[in-house]
Structure formats: structure tokens, C-alpha cells
Amino acid sequence: MRIIVQKFGGTSVGDEEARLKARDRVISAKKQGFDPVVVVSAMGRRPGPYATDSLLDLVRSKGLPMDARGLDLLASCGEVISCVVMAGYLKAAGYEAVPLTGAQAGIRTDAQFGDASIQGINTARLLDVLASGQIPVVAGFQGVTDDGEITTLGRGGSDTTATALGVALRAECVEIYTDVEGVMTVDPKIVPEARLISAITYFEVEELANNGAKVVHPRAVHIAQQGGIPVRVRSTFAESEGTFITDDVARRVITGIAHVDGLARIEAVYPNPAEPSRARVAILKAISTIGINVDFINVTPRAILFTVKDEFAKAVEEALRSEGFACHVMAECAKVSVVGAGMQEVPGVMARVVEALHRAGVHIMQTVDSEITISCLIDQASVAQAVRALYDEFDLGAPGM
Ligand code: ASP
Ligand code: MG
């Protein structure tokens, strides 16, 4: 068998025209001799009636009490509807298709409702369906616990379903169909002439996704990497090869740029600089107690600096003040990151980042770096200038990536 997983996102199954295009992608894979396993997201986006957020609004917007288990049961319906409908389109075109929920497709998860992790996949039923020449159409974003509870895999989780199935079935490739051409060197909303990246390593896509590029879910990429299954991100609507994700790519110094807006930078000051250790522990404990995630953490001899999403700044400020810590909050910050698997071997990359931002008049508040990523915290109003400056500095418009 030549298994290929084809995953269609919400906009790729959002209306009649899109569903016909998606259907044709599956039929064309079948005609090329592949055995497609189709994975679908819920149809459309809010306010579309079957989108995940619209379903959740049925209880959330009315303030109806519901536990996480109930919300997952509700959210899972979007993909269930979608898989039946897409199977219908394939049947109408003369192909035998079998709609399956995540549970019916053998996807077992833990019981972390709202953000469950896949524990294993029993592929027996899928392999049966494939062996009989039929096309399984699997509801993405969901699974089942050993106790039979329906769970969801976290927002954007259909990508995870796709790569996890790809690994479990040893697919030749996982195709992620979406409404953009693939992974771009930079956000086209900022740089309209942004170019498509034709090939990129898993680690780079994961870093770009973790730092704000929205095209594919980082957890899905991680699973594909671990299983050694190549992924292709491509458009349902445009004729393009899209972006091929594999480890077999020449390393570039900088491959792409990503950014995250809507951050608040918080500086929590120690009351007594002569006694920093106790203050550090108390500050970080106070934030973890209210369950808020911090990023860009910088521990200095007189204060701790970090970022949270803007919407959490108030809660953090209150928690720290009530523990007796003075803090300074700077709202509307953004994180701009350059990612490249080849930067490790090359001296002077940081110097170029800093110089490019300096030339563009962008003030850097903090930086953080890992093996293949350099991130700068800046004022949100400067994001466009910063991204453009880095794009020019690292020649991300040049052909041949
Ligand atoms: N429908 C789910 C969501 O909106 C999962 C997905 O689309 O991947 O998050
Ligand atoms: Mg998605």
C-alpha cells in the first residue's frame, strides 16, 4: 500500500466550492496510485454554524455551566459533521468513503480534556478500510480515553491527528492542505512579496510556528519529525508544490521570520537587592500559582523581567502587588524572531540582527536565543519596520530556497 494522509483545514472544507476542490485532491491522489487517508477540520470559521468556535459559543456565549468534558464532547462534533459531509462528496463522485470519528479511527488519548495527548493509535480498522479499497475520512482534533470519554487535542489539533496517523500508518507523506501556499519566509501581510519556502527542516518550522507563524501546528511537526514522516504544506486552491518539511535540506543561516503581537513585558523588582534569591522564588511562585505562562524570562540581580499575553498582565500585576512586589508593566510589545538551522556555525548573526534593527530605528528591549532562533522583544508599533529590516538584511526575497 502507498498510504498518504491528506488533511484539510477549516477553510478547505468551509463551503461547497472548497469541498469540491478538496474532494478533487483526494481523487487525484487515488488516481496516482495512492491510498489516501483523509483528515478533516470542522467546516469553516465562526460565524459559520459548524465551526469549532460557533459550537462552543452555543454554551459559552450564554454563560451555561459546562465542564471540560462536556465542552470537548461539543467541540468534537464539528469534525464529526465535517467527516460525514466530505465522505458524502467522495461517494457522490463514485468513490467508496467511510467517515470515522477519532475514536473509531483508533486514536487513544489521555484524559486531559481540551488539550489531550495521543497515547497510541490502533490502526486495525483504518487498515481494514484501506485494504478494501475504500477511503477513510477521519474527524481531526479528537480521540478517546481508555474509559470511552471523547477528548480534543487542543486548538489546531487536526494537524496533530494527521501527522500522528501518518506515523502510525507509515505513510509516504502527510499533506496539510490550507488556504495559503505553504510556509512563507515572512508574514505576507507585512511583506507582500514574501516568498514561499520550498523545503525546510522540521525543527525550523516548529520554531517558526512556536514563535507566531500560524501555518502548521508545532506539535504536529514534532510528531512527524519523531516518526521520520515528511510533511507537505500546500494550498487546496492554488497549483503549487507548497513547502516540503523534511530533515534533508541544506542549512540556511536564516530561513524565515515570525512574530507574536499582544505581549506585555513585566519587570518585577526585588524589595531588597541584597537578598535577591528569596524574592526570585516568591515572584515566580506567585505567577505559577495563578496558572499564567511566562516567556522571555530574564533574571537579573535586581529584578525579574518576563512577558505574558497582554490580557493576563492585570492578573499578574495584582498577584505580584499582593505579595509585596513593585512591578512595571509595558503593554503592547511584540516578539520578532529569526529562525535558521545554519546560524549555529556562523559568527556574526546576532550582530547583523542588532544592526538591521538599529538602522530601522527599532528599539530592542530584550533578546533571547536558542540554537536556531534569535528573538527580540520590541514595541508592537515597530513590528512592520523590524520584520522588513530583517527580511532585507537576510535576503529572504532571494530566489532558490
Ligand atoms: N477545529 C479545531 C480548531 O478550530 C481543530 C483544527 O481546526 O485543527 O481548533
Ligand atoms: Mg488548523
JSON list of N, CA and C and ligand atoms in Angstrom, two decimals, residues 41-42 52 79 141 155-158, ligand 1:
[
{"chain": "A", "resi": 41, "resn": "SER", "atom": "N", "xyz": [-10.79, 19.08, 9.36]},
{"chain": "A", "resi": 41, "resn": "SER", "atom": "CA", "xyz": [-11.14, 20.01, 10.44]},
{"chain": "A", "resi": 41, "resn": "SER", "atom": "C", "xyz": [-12.63, 20.29, 10.37]},
{"chain": "A", "resi": 42, "resn": "ALA", "atom": "N", "xyz": [-13.13, 21.00, 11.35]},
{"chain": "A", "resi": 42, "resn": "ALA", "atom": "CA", "xyz": [-14.52, 21.44, 11.33]},
{"chain": "A", "resi": 42, "resn": "ALA", "atom": "C", "xyz": [-14.70, 22.41, 10.17]},
{"chain": "A", "resi": 52, "resn": "THR", "atom": "N", "xyz": [-15.72, 25.24, 14.99]},
{"chain": "A", "resi": 52, "resn": "THR", "atom": "CA", "xyz": [-15.48, 24.89, 16.40]},
{"chain": "A", "resi": 52, "resn": "THR", "atom": "C", "xyz": [-15.94, 26.00, 17.35]},
{"chain": "A", "resi": 79, "resn": "GLU", "atom": "N", "xyz": [-15.85, 18.36, 13.74]},
{"chain": "A", "resi": 79, "resn": "GLU", "atom": "CA", "xyz": [-15.08, 17.48, 12.86]},
{"chain": "A", "resi": 79, "resn": "GLU", "atom": "C", "xyz": [-15.90, 16.25, 12.46]},
{"chain": "A", "resi": 141, "resn": "PHE", "atom": "N", "xyz": [-8.63, 16.29, 15.30]},
{"chain": "A", "resi": 141, "resn": "PHE", "atom": "CA", "xyz": [-8.74, 17.07, 16.54]},
{"chain": "A", "resi": 141, "resn": "PHE", "atom": "C", "xyz": [-9.31, 16.29, 17.71]},
{"chain": "A", "resi": 155, "resn": "ARG", "atom": "N", "xyz": [-6.50, 23.45, 20.36]},
{"chain": "A", "resi": 155, "resn": "ARG", "atom": "CA", "xyz": [-6.86, 24.18, 19.15]},
{"chain": "A", "resi": 155, "resn": "ARG", "atom": "C", "xyz": [-5.83, 23.95, 18.04]},
{"chain": "A", "resi": 156, "resn": "GLY", "atom": "N", "xyz": [-6.34, 23.77, 16.84]},
{"chain": "A", "resi": 156, "resn": "GLY", "atom": "CA", "xyz": [-5.46, 23.47, 15.71]},
{"chain": "A", "resi": 156, "resn": "GLY", "atom": "C", "xyz": [-5.05, 22.00, 15.69]},
{"chain": "A", "resi": 157, "resn": "GLY", "atom": "N", "xyz": [-5.72, 21.19, 16.48]},
{"chain": "A", "resi": 157, "resn": "GLY", "atom": "CA", "xyz": [-5.28, 19.81, 16.69]},
{"chain": "A", "resi": 157, "resn": "GLY", "atom": "C", "xyz": [-5.49, 18.85, 15.53]},
{"chain": "A", "resi": 158, "resn": "SER", "atom": "N", "xyz": [-6.19, 19.27, 14.49]},
{"chain": "A", "resi": 158, "resn": "SER", "atom": "CA", "xyz": [-6.35, 18.35, 13.36]},
{"chain": "A", "resi": 158, "resn": "SER", "atom": "C", "xyz": [-5.02, 18.06, 12.66]},
{"chain": "B", "resi": 1, "resn": "ASP", "atom": "N1", "xyz": [-11.37, 22.72, 14.59]},
{"chain": "B", "resi": 1, "resn": "ASP", "atom": "C1", "xyz": [-10.32, 22.75, 15.54]},
{"chain": "B", "resi": 1, "resn": "ASP", "atom": "C2", "xyz": [-9.96, 24.18, 15.87]},
{"chain": "B", "resi": 1, "resn": "ASP", "atom": "O1", "xyz": [-10.58, 25.11, 15.37]},
{"chain": "B", "resi": 1, "resn": "ASP", "atom": "C3", "xyz": [-9.14, 21.94, 15.12]},
{"chain": "B", "resi": 1, "resn": "ASP", "atom": "C4", "xyz": [-8.50, 22.34, 13.82]},
{"chain": "B", "resi": 1, "resn": "ASP", "atom": "O2", "xyz": [-9.08, 23.05, 13.02]},
{"chain": "B", "resi": 1, "resn": "ASP", "atom": "O3", "xyz": [-7.38, 21.91, 13.58]},
{"chain": "B", "resi": 1, "resn": "ASP", "atom": "O4", "xyz": [-9.08, 24.40, 16.65]}
]
